[in-house]
Coordinates of C-alpha atoms in Angstrom, one line a residue:
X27 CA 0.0 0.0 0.0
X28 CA 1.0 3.7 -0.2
X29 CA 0.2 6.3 2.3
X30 CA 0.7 10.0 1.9
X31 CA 2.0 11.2 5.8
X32 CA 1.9 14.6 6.6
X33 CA 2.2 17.3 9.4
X34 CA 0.6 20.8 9.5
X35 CA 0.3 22.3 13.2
X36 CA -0.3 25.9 14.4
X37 CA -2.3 26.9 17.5
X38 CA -4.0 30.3 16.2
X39 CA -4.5 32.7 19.2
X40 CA -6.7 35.5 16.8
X41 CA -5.6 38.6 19.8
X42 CA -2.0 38.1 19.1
X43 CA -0.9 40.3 17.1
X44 CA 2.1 38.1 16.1
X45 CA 1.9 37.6 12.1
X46 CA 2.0 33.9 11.2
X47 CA 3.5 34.0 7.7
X48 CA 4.7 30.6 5.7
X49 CA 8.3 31.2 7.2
X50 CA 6.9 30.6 10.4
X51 CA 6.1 27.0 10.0
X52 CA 9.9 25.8 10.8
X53 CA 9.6 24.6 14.0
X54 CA 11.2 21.1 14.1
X55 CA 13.4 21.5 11.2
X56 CA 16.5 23.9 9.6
X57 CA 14.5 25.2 7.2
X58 CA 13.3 28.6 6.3
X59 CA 9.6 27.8 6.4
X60 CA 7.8 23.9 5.8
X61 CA 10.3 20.9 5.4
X62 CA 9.2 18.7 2.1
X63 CA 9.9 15.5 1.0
X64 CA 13.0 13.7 2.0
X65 CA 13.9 16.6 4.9
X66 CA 10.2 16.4 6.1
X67 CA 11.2 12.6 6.6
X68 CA 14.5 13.4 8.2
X69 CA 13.4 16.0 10.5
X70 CA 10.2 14.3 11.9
X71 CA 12.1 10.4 12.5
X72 CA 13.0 9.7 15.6
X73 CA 10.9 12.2 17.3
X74 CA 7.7 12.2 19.9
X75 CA 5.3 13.5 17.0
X76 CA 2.8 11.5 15.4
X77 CA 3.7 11.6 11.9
X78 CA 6.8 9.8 13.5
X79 CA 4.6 6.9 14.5
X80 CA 3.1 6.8 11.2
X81 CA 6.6 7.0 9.6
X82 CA 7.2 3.5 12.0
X83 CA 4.0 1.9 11.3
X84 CA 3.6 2.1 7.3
X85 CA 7.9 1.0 7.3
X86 CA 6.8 -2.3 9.6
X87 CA 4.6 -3.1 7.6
X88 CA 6.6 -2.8 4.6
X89 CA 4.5 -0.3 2.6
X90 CA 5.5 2.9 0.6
X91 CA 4.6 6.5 2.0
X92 CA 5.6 10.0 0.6
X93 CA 5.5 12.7 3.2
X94 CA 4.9 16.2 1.0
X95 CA 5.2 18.7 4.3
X96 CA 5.9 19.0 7.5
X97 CA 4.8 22.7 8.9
X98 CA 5.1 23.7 12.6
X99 CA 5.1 27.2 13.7
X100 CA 4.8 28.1 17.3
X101 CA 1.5 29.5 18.1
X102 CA 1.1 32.7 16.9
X103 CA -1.8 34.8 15.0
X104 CA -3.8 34.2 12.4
X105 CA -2.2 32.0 9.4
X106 CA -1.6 33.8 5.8
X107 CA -3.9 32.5 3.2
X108 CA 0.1 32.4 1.4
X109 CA 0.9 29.7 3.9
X110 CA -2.4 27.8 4.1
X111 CA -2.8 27.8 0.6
X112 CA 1.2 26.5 0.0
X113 CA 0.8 24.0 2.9
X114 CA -2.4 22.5 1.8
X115 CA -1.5 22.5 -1.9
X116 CA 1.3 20.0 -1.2
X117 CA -0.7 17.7 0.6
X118 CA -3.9 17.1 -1.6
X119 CA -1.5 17.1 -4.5
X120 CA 0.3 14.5 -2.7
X121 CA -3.1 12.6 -2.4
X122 CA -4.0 13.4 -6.1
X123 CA -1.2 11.7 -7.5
X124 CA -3.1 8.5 -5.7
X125 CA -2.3 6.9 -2.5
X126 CA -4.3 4.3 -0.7
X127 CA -4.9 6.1 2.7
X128 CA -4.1 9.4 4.3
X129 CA -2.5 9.9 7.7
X130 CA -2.4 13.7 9.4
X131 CA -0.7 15.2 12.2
X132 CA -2.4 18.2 12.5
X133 CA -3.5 20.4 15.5
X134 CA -7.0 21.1 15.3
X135 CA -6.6 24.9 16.4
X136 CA -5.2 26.4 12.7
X137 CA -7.4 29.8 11.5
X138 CA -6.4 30.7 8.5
X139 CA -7.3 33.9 6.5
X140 CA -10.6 33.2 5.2
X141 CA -11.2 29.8 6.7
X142 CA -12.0 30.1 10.7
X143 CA -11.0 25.7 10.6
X144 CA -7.9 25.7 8.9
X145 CA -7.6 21.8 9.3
X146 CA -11.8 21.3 8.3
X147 CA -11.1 22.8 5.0
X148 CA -7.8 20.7 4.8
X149 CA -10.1 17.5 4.7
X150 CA -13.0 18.9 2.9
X151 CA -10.1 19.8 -0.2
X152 CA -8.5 16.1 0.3
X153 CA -12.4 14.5 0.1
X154 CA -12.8 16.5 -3.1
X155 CA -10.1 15.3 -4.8
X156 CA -10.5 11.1 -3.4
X157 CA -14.0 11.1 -1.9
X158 CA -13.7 7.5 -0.6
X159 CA -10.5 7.9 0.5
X160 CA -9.5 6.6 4.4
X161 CA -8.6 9.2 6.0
X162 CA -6.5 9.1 9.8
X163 CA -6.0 12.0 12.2
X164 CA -4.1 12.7 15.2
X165 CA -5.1 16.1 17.1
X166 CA -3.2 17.9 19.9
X167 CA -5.7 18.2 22.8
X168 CA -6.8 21.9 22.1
X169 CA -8.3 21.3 19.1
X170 CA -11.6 22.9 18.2
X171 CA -13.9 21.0 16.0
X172 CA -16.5 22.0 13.1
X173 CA -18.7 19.9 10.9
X174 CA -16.2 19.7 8.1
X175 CA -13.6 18.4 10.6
X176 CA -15.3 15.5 12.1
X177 CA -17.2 14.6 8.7
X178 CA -14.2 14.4 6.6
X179 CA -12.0 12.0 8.6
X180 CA -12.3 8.1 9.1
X181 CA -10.5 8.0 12.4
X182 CA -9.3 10.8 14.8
X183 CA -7.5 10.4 18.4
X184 CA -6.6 13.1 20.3
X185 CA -3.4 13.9 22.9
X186 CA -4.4 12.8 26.4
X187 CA -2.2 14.5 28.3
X188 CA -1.3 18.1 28.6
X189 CA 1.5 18.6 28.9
X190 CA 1.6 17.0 25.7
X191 CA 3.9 13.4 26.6
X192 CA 1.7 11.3 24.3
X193 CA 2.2 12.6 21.0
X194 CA 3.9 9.9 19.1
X195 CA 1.1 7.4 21.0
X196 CA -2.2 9.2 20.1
X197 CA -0.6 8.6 16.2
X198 CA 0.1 4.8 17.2
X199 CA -4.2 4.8 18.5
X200 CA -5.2 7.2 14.9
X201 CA -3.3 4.5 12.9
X202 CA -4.6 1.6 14.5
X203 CA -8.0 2.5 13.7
X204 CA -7.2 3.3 10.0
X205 CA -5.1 -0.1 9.3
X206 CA -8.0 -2.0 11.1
X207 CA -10.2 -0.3 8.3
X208 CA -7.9 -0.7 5.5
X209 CA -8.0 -4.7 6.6
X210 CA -12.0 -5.0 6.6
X211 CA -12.2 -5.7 10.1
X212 CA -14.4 -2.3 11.0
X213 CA -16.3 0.0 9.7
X214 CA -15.5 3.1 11.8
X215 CA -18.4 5.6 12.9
X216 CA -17.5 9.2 14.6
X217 CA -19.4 10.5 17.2
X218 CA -18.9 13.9 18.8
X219 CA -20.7 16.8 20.8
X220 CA -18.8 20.0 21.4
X221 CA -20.4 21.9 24.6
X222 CA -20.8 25.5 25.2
X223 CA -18.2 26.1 27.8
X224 CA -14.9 27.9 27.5
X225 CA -12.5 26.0 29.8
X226 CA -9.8 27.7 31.3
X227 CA -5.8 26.2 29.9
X228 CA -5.1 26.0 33.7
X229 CA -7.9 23.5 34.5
X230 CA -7.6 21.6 31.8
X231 CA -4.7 19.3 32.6
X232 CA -6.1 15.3 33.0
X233 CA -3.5 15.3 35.6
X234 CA -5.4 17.1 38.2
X235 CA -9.7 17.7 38.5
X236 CA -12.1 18.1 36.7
X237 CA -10.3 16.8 33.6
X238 CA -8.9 13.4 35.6
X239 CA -12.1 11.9 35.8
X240 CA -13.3 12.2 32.1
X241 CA -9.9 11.7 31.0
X242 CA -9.8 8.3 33.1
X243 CA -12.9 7.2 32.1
X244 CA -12.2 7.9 28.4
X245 CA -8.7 5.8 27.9
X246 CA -10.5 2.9 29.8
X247 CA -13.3 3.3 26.7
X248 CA -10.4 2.8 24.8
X249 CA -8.3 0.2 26.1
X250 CA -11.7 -1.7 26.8
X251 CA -12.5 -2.2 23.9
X252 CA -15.9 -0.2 24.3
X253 CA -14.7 1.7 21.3
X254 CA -11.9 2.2 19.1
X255 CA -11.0 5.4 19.9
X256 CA -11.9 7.8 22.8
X257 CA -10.6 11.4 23.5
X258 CA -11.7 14.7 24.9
X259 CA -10.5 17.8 23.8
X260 CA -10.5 21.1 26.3
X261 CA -10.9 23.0 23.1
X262 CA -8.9 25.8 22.7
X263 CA -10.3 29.4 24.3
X264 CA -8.3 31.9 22.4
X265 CA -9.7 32.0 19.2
X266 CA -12.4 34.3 18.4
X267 CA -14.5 31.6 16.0
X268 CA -18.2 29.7 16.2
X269 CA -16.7 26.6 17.1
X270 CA -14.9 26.8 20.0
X271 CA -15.4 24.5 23.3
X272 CA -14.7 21.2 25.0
X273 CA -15.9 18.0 22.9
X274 CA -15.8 14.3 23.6
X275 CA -15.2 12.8 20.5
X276 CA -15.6 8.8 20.0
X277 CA -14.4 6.3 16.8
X278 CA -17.2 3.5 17.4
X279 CA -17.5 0.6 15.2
X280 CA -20.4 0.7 12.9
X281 CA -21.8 -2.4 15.2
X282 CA -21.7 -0.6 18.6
X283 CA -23.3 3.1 17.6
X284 CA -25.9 2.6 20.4
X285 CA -23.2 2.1 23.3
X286 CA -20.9 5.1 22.3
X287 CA -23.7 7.0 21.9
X288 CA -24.8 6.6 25.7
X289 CA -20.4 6.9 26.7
X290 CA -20.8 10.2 24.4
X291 CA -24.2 11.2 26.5
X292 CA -22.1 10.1 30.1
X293 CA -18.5 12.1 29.4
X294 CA -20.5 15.0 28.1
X295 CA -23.2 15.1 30.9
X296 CA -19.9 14.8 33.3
X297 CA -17.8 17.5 32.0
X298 CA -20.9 20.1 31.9
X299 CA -21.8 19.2 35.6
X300 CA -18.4 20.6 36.1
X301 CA -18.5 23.4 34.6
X302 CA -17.9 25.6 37.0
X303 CA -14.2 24.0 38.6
X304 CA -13.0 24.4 34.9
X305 CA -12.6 28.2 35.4
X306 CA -10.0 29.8 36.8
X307 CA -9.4 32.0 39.8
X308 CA -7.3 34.9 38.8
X309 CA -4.9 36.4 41.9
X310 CA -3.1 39.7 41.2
X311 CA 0.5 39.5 40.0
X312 CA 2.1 41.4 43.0
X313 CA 0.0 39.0 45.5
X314 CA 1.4 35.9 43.6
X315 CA 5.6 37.4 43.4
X316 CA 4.9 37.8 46.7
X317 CA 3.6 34.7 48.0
X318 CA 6.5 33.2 46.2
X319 CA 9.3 35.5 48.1
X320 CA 8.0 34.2 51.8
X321 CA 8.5 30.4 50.4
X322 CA 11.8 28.4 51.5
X323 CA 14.0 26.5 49.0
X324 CA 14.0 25.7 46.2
X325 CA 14.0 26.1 42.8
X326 CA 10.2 28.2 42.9
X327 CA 9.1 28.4 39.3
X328 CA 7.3 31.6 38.7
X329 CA 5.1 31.0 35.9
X330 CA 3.7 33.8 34.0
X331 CA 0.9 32.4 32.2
X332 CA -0.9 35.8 30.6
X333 CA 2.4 36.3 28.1
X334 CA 2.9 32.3 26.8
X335 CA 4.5 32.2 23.4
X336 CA 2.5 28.3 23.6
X337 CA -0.7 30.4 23.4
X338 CA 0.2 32.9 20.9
X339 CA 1.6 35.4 23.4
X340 CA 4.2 37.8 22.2
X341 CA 7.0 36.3 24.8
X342 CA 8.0 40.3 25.5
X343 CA 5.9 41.4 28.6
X344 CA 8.3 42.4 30.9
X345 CA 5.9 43.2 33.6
X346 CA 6.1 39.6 35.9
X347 CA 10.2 40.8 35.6
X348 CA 9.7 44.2 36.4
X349 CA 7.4 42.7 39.6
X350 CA 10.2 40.6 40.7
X351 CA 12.6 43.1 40.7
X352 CA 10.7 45.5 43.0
X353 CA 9.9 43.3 45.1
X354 CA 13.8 42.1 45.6
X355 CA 13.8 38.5 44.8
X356 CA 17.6 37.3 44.2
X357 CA 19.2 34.3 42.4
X358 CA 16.7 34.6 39.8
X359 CA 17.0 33.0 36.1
X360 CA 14.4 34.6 34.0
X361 CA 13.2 34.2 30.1
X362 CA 13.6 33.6 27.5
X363 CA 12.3 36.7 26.3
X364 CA 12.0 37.8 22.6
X365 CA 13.7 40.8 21.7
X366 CA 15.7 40.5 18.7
X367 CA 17.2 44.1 18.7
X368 CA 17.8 43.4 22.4
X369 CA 20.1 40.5 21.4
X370 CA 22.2 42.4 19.1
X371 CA 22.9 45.0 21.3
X372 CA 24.7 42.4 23.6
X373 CA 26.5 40.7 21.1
X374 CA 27.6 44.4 19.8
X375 CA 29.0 44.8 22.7
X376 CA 30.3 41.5 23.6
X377 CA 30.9 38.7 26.5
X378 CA 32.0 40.1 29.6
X379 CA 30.9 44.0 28.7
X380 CA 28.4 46.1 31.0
X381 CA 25.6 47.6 29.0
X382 CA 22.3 49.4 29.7
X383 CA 19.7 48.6 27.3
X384 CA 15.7 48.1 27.0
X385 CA 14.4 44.5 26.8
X386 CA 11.0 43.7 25.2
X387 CA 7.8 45.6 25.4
X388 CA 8.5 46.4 21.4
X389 CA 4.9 44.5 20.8
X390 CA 1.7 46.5 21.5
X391 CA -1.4 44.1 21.7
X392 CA -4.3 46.4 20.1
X393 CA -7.2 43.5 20.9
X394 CA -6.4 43.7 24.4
X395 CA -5.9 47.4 24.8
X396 CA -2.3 47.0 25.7
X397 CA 0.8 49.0 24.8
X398 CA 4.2 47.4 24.5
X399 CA 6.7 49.0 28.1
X400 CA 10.0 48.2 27.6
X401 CA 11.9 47.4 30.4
X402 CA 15.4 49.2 31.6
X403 CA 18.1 46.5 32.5
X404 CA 21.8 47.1 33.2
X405 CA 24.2 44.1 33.3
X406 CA 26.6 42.1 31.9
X407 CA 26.8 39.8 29.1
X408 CA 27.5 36.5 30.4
X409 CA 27.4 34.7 26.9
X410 CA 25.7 34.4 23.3
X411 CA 24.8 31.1 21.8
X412 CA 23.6 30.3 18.5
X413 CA 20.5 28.9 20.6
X414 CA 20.2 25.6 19.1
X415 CA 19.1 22.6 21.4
X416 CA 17.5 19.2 21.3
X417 CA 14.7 18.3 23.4
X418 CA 15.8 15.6 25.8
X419 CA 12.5 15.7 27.9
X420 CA 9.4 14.0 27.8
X421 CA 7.6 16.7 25.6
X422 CA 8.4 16.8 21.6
X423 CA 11.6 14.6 22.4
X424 CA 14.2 14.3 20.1
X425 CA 13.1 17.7 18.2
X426 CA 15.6 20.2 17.5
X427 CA 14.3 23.5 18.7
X428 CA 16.1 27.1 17.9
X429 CA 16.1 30.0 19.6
X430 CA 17.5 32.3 17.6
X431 CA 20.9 34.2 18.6
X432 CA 20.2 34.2 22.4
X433 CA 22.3 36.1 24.8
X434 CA 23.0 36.4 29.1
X435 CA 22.5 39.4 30.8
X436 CA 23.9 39.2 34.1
X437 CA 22.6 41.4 36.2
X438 CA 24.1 40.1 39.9
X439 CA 21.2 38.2 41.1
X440 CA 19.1 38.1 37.9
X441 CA 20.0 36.4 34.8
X442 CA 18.1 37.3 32.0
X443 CA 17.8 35.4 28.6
X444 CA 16.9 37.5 25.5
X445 CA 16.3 35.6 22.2
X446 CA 15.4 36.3 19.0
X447 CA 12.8 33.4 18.5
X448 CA 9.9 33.0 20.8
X449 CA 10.0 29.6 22.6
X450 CA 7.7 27.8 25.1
X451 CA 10.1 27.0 28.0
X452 CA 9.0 22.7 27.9
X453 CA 12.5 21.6 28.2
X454 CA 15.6 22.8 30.0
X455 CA 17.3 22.9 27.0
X456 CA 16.3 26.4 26.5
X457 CA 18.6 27.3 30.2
X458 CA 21.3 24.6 29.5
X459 CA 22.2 24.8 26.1
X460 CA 23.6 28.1 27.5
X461 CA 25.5 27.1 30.8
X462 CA 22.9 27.8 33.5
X463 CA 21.7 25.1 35.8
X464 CA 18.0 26.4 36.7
X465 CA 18.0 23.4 39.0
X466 CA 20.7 25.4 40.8
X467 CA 18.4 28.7 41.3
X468 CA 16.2 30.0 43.5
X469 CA 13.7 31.3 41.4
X470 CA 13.1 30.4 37.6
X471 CA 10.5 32.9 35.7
X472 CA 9.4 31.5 32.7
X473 CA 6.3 31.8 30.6
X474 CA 4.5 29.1 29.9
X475 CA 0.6 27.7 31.4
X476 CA 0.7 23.8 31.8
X477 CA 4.0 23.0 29.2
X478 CA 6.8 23.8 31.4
X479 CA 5.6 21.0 33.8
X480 CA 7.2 18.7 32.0
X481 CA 10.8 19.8 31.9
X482 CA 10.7 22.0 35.2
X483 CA 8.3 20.0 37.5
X484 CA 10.7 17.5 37.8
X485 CA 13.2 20.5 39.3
X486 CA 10.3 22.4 40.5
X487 CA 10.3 22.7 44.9
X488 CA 7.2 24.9 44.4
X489 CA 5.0 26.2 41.4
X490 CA 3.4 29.6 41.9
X491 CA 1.0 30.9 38.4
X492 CA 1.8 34.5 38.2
X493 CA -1.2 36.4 36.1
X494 CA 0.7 38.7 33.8
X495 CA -0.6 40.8 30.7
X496 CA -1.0 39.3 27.4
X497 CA -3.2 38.2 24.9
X498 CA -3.2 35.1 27.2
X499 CA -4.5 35.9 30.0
X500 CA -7.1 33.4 32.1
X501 CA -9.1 36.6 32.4
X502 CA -11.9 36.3 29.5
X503 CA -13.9 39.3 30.0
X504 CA -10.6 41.0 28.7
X505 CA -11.1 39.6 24.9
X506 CA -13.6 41.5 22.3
X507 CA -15.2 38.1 21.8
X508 CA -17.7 38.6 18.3
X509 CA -17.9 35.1 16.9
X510 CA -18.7 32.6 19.4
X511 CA -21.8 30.5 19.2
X512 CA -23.6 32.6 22.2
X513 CA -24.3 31.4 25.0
X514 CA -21.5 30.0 26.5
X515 CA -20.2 29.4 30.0
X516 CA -18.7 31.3 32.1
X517 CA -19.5 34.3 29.2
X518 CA -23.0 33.8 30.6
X519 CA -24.9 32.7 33.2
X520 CA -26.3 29.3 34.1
X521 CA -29.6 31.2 34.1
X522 CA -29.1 31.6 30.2
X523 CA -27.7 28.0 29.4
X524 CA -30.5 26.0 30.1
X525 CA -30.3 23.5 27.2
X526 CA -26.7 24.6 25.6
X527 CA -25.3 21.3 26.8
X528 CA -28.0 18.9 24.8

């Protein structure tokens, strides 16, 4: 057989006002935009993705695959119709030159100019083209599903953890489905209900309630047998579209509709009884800095979660920073931020030379009323790297990440990293590749929401959210919300969302 393999991710947060052109899909890979054909292969083997697993699955087997792009941009603003048009070109081309079945590692979250579900109108094009054609998708676990989405595949499994661990798995449970399929042995039927309700990131994890118990109750479905595939997606908030929400979203065998109907009626009826512990109570930044300055040992992870470049944010708020230097804290490490001018002043002036110079606040956020405020930091620079590293934890391992040129500034007891890329802070990589030990440190302020957990909760003494500005912020009577299917929880009352949830 021959399978056409391909990955196309981007989380679309449509506040930031961070430009997500077709060079920003070259996350993963040393190109300057999408990898294609043999260098998709190359930079995608070996790695915790799903397209990996499908890369293992179809070789086993012994069958042929072509794998025509592999896009990944860090999440960012709305996707140029350039970039959607290029990336989704390559892929139904791939499937027009004929293949037997198709296998996707896509997000879920994409918005693209003119089409609100990027990845829907991916698999309404590929349908067009081969309308009987078995189609396999893995999702990352803030997807957001329309009609076009869920109709147009054969089989879709979703991430179940968050931080994301089980990437290269939840392709390993889509492709088990499709081969099944492709053998005769099942005819698989999709079942899915979105609800109303925009979750909040930080209650979301299935590590912790309210998501444990649906999550629990969903990979027992799974591993059961009671269906053949079983997720549940917190849906990603940040997008202004119609939608958005948490779904439960089952793969049933044609047989067994009537049983997966009644699981889909349980995890839904479960989730919106919950609806309230999914929100988030927001403390005031100066409260939470200094809560974290009366705590003993260490390291504390100071976690500003309203700036996360995993969520779209700019990565250049200084305020958390600014916070932690009034209030005195010492033996900090703190970033990286994103300030590419920043980072060539330092290396103008060199490793081991004082300088005075503003760091970030260069992005102004016009959907959230906020202006950019640079921040005034003298120091020295402690070093410059080329800000190349490979993931060694348990998120995305294996995939080389780059920062940019990154540079030190040492600032006594503060070290801040400047970069020129934005980068989620999911792996220590982003401290060591430069020298610094952040197990060794008091304090490490990054900016992340539920990602860093995985690289820095093994380090992590204590864990303290910080509420800082950004276009992620938990806060959602900040966003000019005009597209949402209305109502919707916590938006509006319970009084008002009667029979949303049915």
């Amino acid at each position: 057989m021959r399978f056409v393999i391909a990955l196309m991710r981007h989380e679309t947060n449509t506040f930031s006002p961070i430009a997500t052109p077709l060079t920003a899909f070259n996350r993963g890979s040393d190109t300057n935009g999408p990898a294609v054909g043999e260098n998709a292969i190359r930079s995608c083997e070996g790695t915790n993705n799903a397209a990996a697993a499908f890369i293992d699955i179809v070789r086993r087997q012994g069958d042929e695959f072509v794998m025509p792009l592999l896009g990944n941009a860090v999440p960012s603003g709305i996707v140029t119709a350039e970039a959607f048009e290029f990336m989704s070109e390559r892929i139904v081309s791939a499937v027009r030159e004929g293949c037997d079945a198709v296998m996707l590692d896509l997000h879920g979250a994409m918005v693209a100019e003119g089409f609100p579900d990027a990845e829907g109108e991916l698999l309404r094009r590929i349908r067009a083209v081969a309308p009987e054609m078995p189609i396999a998708v893995a999702l990352d676990f803030h997807a957001n599903f329309s009609d076009a989405l869920v109709s147009n595949a054969t089989a879709i499994a979703g991430y179940c953890t968050y931080p994301h661990v089980d990437v290269y798995e939840t392709g390993v449970r889509a492709a088990r489905t499709l081969m099944a399929k492709l053998r005769g042995e099942v005819q698989p039927v999709i079942l899915s209900r979105t609800l109303p309700m925009l979750t909040h990131m930080l209650r979301q994890s299935p590590r912790e309630q309210p998501m444990k118990d649906i999550m629990d109750r969903v990979l027992a479905a799974e591993r059961d047998g009671e269906v053949l595939n079983a997720s549940v997606f917190g849906g990603f908030p940040l997008s202004d579209i119609p939608h958005v929400g948490l779904t439960v979203l089952l793969v049933a065998d044609a047989g067994r509709q009537q049983a997966a109907q009644q699981l889909l009626n349980d995890l839904t009826q479960m989730a919106w009884e919950r609806r309230a512990d999914f929100v988030y109570p927001i403390e005031p930044m100066a409260e939470s800095v200094a809560s974290a300055k009366m705590l003993e040992g260490g390291p504390i992870v100071l976690v500003d979660h309203g700036d996360n470049c995993g969520a779209g944010g700019s990565t250049d708020q200084m305020a958390v920073l600014a916070e932690v230097m009034r209030q005195g804290l010492d033996d900090v490490v703190a970033g990286p931020f994103c300030d590419p001018g920043a980072v060539a002043q330092m290396i103008a002036a060199g490793v081991g030379q004082t300088i005075s110079l503003e760091v970030g606040g260069k992005t102004d956020m016009p959907a959230m009323k906020l202006k950019g405020q640079p921040l005034k930091l003298t120091g020295r620079v402690k070093c410059i790297t080329d800000g190349n590293y490979q993931v060694t934890g348990p998120m995305f391992t294996g995939v080389h990440l780059s920062l940019g040129r990154t540079a030190v500034l040492d600032m006594g007891g503060i070290l801040v990293m400047v970069c020129e890329k934005p980068q989620e802070p999911f792996d220590t990589g982003v401290f060591t590749h430069a020298g610094i030990d952040p197990a060794r440190k008091k304090y490490i302020l990054i900016k992340s929401r539920q990602h860093f957990r995985a690289g820095f909760g093994p380090i992590a003494q204590h864990i303290v959210l910080v509420a800082g500005p950004g276009v992620c912020s938990s806060d959602y009577k900040l966003f000019p919300f005009e597209n949402l299917r209305r109502p919707i929880y916590p938006l509006e009352l319970d009084t008002q969302l009667e029979c949303a949830a049915s």
